[in-house]
Amino acid sequence: MPGTELFGEEERKEVMDVLNTGVLFRYNHDAQRQGHWKAKDFEAVIARFTGAKHALAVSSGSTAVSTMLAACGVGYGDEVIVPPFTFIATIESVLLAGAIPVFAEIDETLCLSAEGIRAVCGPKTKAVLLVHMCGAAADLDGIMAVCREKNIMLIEDTAQALGATYKGKHLGLYGKIGSFSFDFFKINTCGEGGVVITDDEQLIKTAEYFSDHGHSHEGDNRGMEPHYIMGTNYRIGEINAAIGLAQARKLPYILSQQRKHKAIIQERLSKIPGLAFRKQCDDAGDSATFFHMLFPDEATARAANKAMIEAGVGGAYWYDNMYHYIKQWDHLKDMKMPFRTVAHELGLPQDLKTQKFPKSDAVLSRLISFNIRVTWTEAELNAYLDKVEKAVRSAMEGVEV
Ligand SMILES: *Cc1c(COP(=O)(O)O)cnc(C)c1O
């Protein structure tokens, strides 16, 4: 959780600017705000950092995904291809849009595979909602080729991969539109917040209007602005944006530390015979938020997970102990929501209670991940690695390589 590791004076200064003027709202009140526009500045920093032409800050990563779907016109009955390994927000946004989630297989990139997407593409498929899971890129070349061939939109839920690149370009800029989360667990946090990026001016306008009840933000009389569409309130507040601004300025440092630590970890764990790692589509572009180990089989992964917990260095065995895989999503399988959605009316094309994801199971049952900390000293990192290495080696004993 790098953002939370580096929370301090810079964040407090930006927040105090807002508290001193009392303008907690991101629009208007030009005179009272004494030149402080935290949401606008936050957007500018993210746009400059990622190289996006446009950025829009909103209230969360979840509302950012909803805003993207709205801007792209995804709605009633549209099928959207999603991964079974993601944070559930991805799926909820599709359901709330009145669209239909269709699950495809992931591979050792930990993201949707081009082949998995192709296998579930149909006449009603409108978009792929691609999640760059755990901080690094999916196979974008392969996936973009399928999207072009099938004439479907690519939308990037980049919530977990701010700062990651693919072939030199930031994730979130490969699709029509991309989004980031700034919740408490992401590479940057502002408490609650999200940002949408795109190079498409029309899309960012629609996103902006949608995120603020259709307000066009033209002129300085909010009460009488033209409204081109209806929307909702997904606005970010100035206090959250102020924190996001301070955090975003720390991204270059966070990334360089994480990448430095990842190289040390990689060096060390590569010496363990038979241990494999996440398939990287662009290793240098990995934000290096997580380190991922792939064991030869499920039994060895389970033994390693146990040994790591016993050594006090327990990681994420996503297959069981984290709420990020479809295997755990009983509420989704039962379509438990407080109201009926389009998906209830039309039905899901897949019966999620019986649908199998053998390829995804084969990856996740062998995967253990752990966080790469920004603030590790070299001594701390080495002490941590001593324990991880010992636990992993003990589990790998007797495995034929
Ligand atoms: C965190 C996350 C979200 C939601 O972000 P919030 O800011 O928590 O609403 C959406 N998608 C993915 C893949 C995430 O990891």
GROMACS .gro file of N, CA, C and O and ligand atoms in nm, residues 59-65 83 85-93 130-134 157-161 179-186 191-194 324, ligand 1:
model
  175
   59SER      N    1  -1.539   1.061  -0.770
   59SER     CA    2  -1.544   1.029  -0.627
   59SER      C    3  -1.482   0.895  -0.588
   59SER      O    4  -1.453   0.873  -0.470
   60SER      N    5  -1.462   0.804  -0.683
   60SER     CA    6  -1.399   0.675  -0.651
   60SER      C    7  -1.358   0.604  -0.780
   60SER      O    8  -1.395   0.646  -0.890
   61GLY      N    9  -1.283   0.497  -0.763
   61GLY     CA   10  -1.249   0.414  -0.878
   61GLY      C   11  -1.372   0.347  -0.936
   61GLY      O   12  -1.382   0.324  -1.056
   62SER      N   13  -1.468   0.315  -0.848
   62SER     CA   14  -1.592   0.250  -0.894
   62SER      C   15  -1.676   0.346  -0.977
   62SER      O   16  -1.726   0.310  -1.084
   63THR      N   17  -1.690   0.470  -0.928
   63THR     CA   18  -1.769   0.566  -1.006
   63THR      C   19  -1.693   0.604  -1.134
   63THR      O   20  -1.755   0.640  -1.234
   64ALA      N   21  -1.560   0.593  -1.129
   64ALA     CA   22  -1.483   0.618  -1.252
   64ALA      C   23  -1.517   0.513  -1.358
   64ALA      O   24  -1.534   0.546  -1.476
   65VAL      N   25  -1.530   0.386  -1.317
   65VAL     CA   26  -1.566   0.282  -1.414
   65VAL      C   27  -1.708   0.307  -1.467
   65VAL      O   28  -1.733   0.300  -1.588
   83PRO      N   29  -1.311  -0.988  -1.664
   83PRO     CA   30  -1.231  -1.098  -1.609
   83PRO      C   31  -1.294  -1.155  -1.481
   83PRO      O   32  -1.358  -1.081  -1.406
   85PHE      N   33  -1.107  -1.254  -1.243
   85PHE     CA   34  -1.009  -1.216  -1.140
   85PHE      C   35  -0.995  -1.065  -1.146
   85PHE      O   36  -0.933  -1.009  -1.236
   86THR      N   37  -1.061  -0.997  -1.051
   86THR     CA   38  -1.059  -0.851  -1.044
   86THR      C   39  -1.121  -0.814  -0.910
   86THR      O   40  -1.164  -0.901  -0.834
   87PHE      N   41  -1.127  -0.685  -0.881
   87PHE     CA   42  -1.206  -0.641  -0.768
   87PHE      C   43  -1.351  -0.635  -0.817
   87PHE      O   44  -1.377  -0.595  -0.930
   88ILE      N   45  -1.445  -0.675  -0.733
   88ILE     CA   46  -1.585  -0.691  -0.774
   88ILE      C   47  -1.647  -0.562  -0.833
   88ILE      O   48  -1.744  -0.568  -0.908
   89ALA      N   49  -1.587  -0.447  -0.801
   89ALA     CA   50  -1.638  -0.319  -0.853
   89ALA      C   51  -1.652  -0.320  -1.005
   89ALA      O   52  -1.745  -0.261  -1.061
   90THR      N   53  -1.560  -0.387  -1.071
   90THR     CA   54  -1.562  -0.395  -1.218
   90THR      C   55  -1.696  -0.452  -1.264
   90THR      O   56  -1.761  -0.398  -1.355
   91ILE      N   57  -1.738  -0.560  -1.200
   91ILE     CA   58  -1.860  -0.631  -1.239
   91ILE      C   59  -1.984  -0.549  -1.198
   91ILE      O   60  -2.080  -0.536  -1.273
   92GLU      N   61  -1.978  -0.495  -1.076
   92GLU     CA   62  -2.092  -0.416  -1.028
   92GLU      C   63  -2.121  -0.299  -1.121
   92GLU      O   64  -2.238  -0.267  -1.148
   93SER      N   65  -2.017  -0.235  -1.172
   93SER     CA   66  -2.038  -0.120  -1.262
   93SER      C   67  -2.112  -0.161  -1.388
   93SER      O   68  -2.196  -0.086  -1.439
  130LEU      N   69  -1.128  -0.424  -1.970
  130LEU     CA   70  -1.001  -0.491  -1.941
  130LEU      C   71  -0.943  -0.439  -1.810
  130LEU      O   72  -0.928  -0.319  -1.792
  131VAL      N   73  -0.911  -0.532  -1.721
  131VAL     CA   74  -0.848  -0.494  -1.594
  131VAL      C   75  -0.700  -0.530  -1.601
  131VAL      O   76  -0.665  -0.646  -1.625
  132HIS      N   77  -0.615  -0.432  -1.581
  132HIS     CA   78  -0.471  -0.458  -1.573
  132HIS      C   79  -0.444  -0.492  -1.427
  132HIS      O   80  -0.419  -0.406  -1.344
  133MET      N   81  -0.453  -0.622  -1.399
  133MET     CA   82  -0.458  -0.667  -1.260
  133MET      C   83  -0.323  -0.651  -1.190
  133MET      O   84  -0.218  -0.674  -1.251
  134CYS      N   85  -0.327  -0.612  -1.066
  134CYS     CA   86  -0.208  -0.610  -0.980
  134CYS      C   87  -0.091  -0.532  -1.039
  134CYS      O   88   0.025  -0.571  -1.027
  157ASP      N   89  -1.009  -0.069  -1.717
  157ASP     CA   90  -1.018  -0.049  -1.572
  157ASP      C   91  -0.875  -0.062  -1.519
  157ASP      O   92  -0.828  -0.171  -1.488
  158THR      N   93  -0.809   0.052  -1.511
  158THR     CA   94  -0.667   0.056  -1.474
  158THR      C   95  -0.652   0.091  -1.325
  158THR      O   96  -0.548   0.142  -1.283
  159ALA      N   97  -0.758   0.062  -1.248
  159ALA     CA   98  -0.762   0.099  -1.106
  159ALA      C   99  -0.635   0.061  -1.032
  159ALA      O  100  -0.589   0.134  -0.945
  160GLN      N  101  -0.579  -0.056  -1.067
  160GLN     CA  102  -0.465  -0.108  -0.990
  160GLN      C  103  -0.331  -0.081  -1.057
  160GLN      O  104  -0.229  -0.127  -1.008
  161ALA      N  105  -0.331  -0.010  -1.168
  161ALA     CA  106  -0.206  -0.002  -1.245
  161ALA      C  107  -0.167   0.140  -1.285
  161ALA      O  108  -0.109   0.162  -1.390
  179SER      N  109  -0.942   0.424  -1.648
  179SER     CA  110  -0.971   0.483  -1.516
  179SER      C  111  -0.875   0.431  -1.410
  179SER      O  112  -0.821   0.321  -1.421
  180PHE      N  113  -0.855   0.513  -1.307
  180PHE     CA  114  -0.771   0.478  -1.192
  180PHE      C  115  -0.852   0.491  -1.063
  180PHE      O  116  -0.947   0.568  -1.057
  181SER      N  117  -0.808   0.418  -0.962
  181SER     CA  118  -0.868   0.432  -0.829
  181SER      C  119  -0.765   0.491  -0.734
  181SER      O  120  -0.646   0.461  -0.744
  182PHE      N  121  -0.812   0.573  -0.642
  182PHE     CA  122  -0.725   0.629  -0.538
  182PHE      C  123  -0.780   0.591  -0.401
  182PHE      O  124  -0.775   0.669  -0.307
  183ASP      N  125  -0.835   0.470  -0.392
  183ASP     CA  126  -0.885   0.427  -0.261
  183ASP      C  127  -0.768   0.396  -0.168
  183ASP      O  128  -0.651   0.413  -0.205
  184PHE      N  129  -0.796   0.351  -0.048
  184PHE     CA  130  -0.693   0.341   0.055
  184PHE      C  131  -0.589   0.233   0.026
  184PHE      O  132  -0.485   0.226   0.091
  185PHE      N  133  -0.615   0.147  -0.073
  185PHE     CA  134  -0.528   0.032  -0.095
  185PHE      C  135  -0.446   0.042  -0.223
  185PHE      O  136  -0.375  -0.050  -0.260
  186LYS      N  137  -0.458   0.154  -0.292
  186LYS     CA  138  -0.393   0.164  -0.422
  186LYS      C  139  -0.258   0.237  -0.414
  186LYS      O  140  -0.220   0.288  -0.310
  191GLY      N  141  -0.798   0.884   0.003
  191GLY     CA  142  -0.912   0.844   0.085
  191GLY      C  143  -1.005   0.770  -0.008
  191GLY      O  144  -0.999   0.648  -0.019
  192GLU      N  145  -1.089   0.846  -0.077
  192GLU     CA  146  -1.173   0.790  -0.183
  192GLU      C  147  -1.162   0.882  -0.303
  192GLU      O  148  -1.180   1.002  -0.291
  193GLY      N  149  -1.134   0.824  -0.419
  193GLY     CA  150  -1.126   0.905  -0.539
  193GLY      C  151  -1.094   0.820  -0.661
  193GLY      O  152  -1.050   0.705  -0.647
  194GLY      N  153  -1.117   0.877  -0.776
  194GLY     CA  154  -1.085   0.808  -0.901
  194GLY      C  155  -1.055   0.911  -1.007
  194GLY      O  156  -1.086   1.029  -0.991
  324HIS      N  157  -1.117  -1.164  -0.459
  324HIS     CA  158  -1.093  -1.107  -0.592
  324HIS      C  159  -1.116  -1.207  -0.705
  324HIS      O  160  -1.089  -1.177  -0.820
  402LIG     C1  161  -1.006  -0.071  -0.647
  402LIG     C2  162  -1.067  -0.113  -0.776
  402LIG     C3  163  -1.185  -0.053  -0.826
  402LIG     C4  164  -1.268   0.039  -0.747
  402LIG     O1  165  -1.204   0.147  -0.692
  402LIG     P1  166  -1.264   0.219  -0.561
  402LIG     O2  167  -1.185   0.346  -0.559
  402LIG     O3  168  -1.236   0.131  -0.445
  402LIG     O4  169  -1.409   0.242  -0.583
  402LIG     C5  170  -1.229  -0.092  -0.951
  402LIG     N1  171  -1.165  -0.183  -1.024
  402LIG     C6  172  -1.053  -0.244  -0.979
  402LIG     C7  173  -0.983  -0.344  -1.066
  402LIG     C8  174  -1.003  -0.212  -0.852
  402LIG     O5  175  -0.894  -0.275  -0.807
   0.00000   0.00000   0.00000
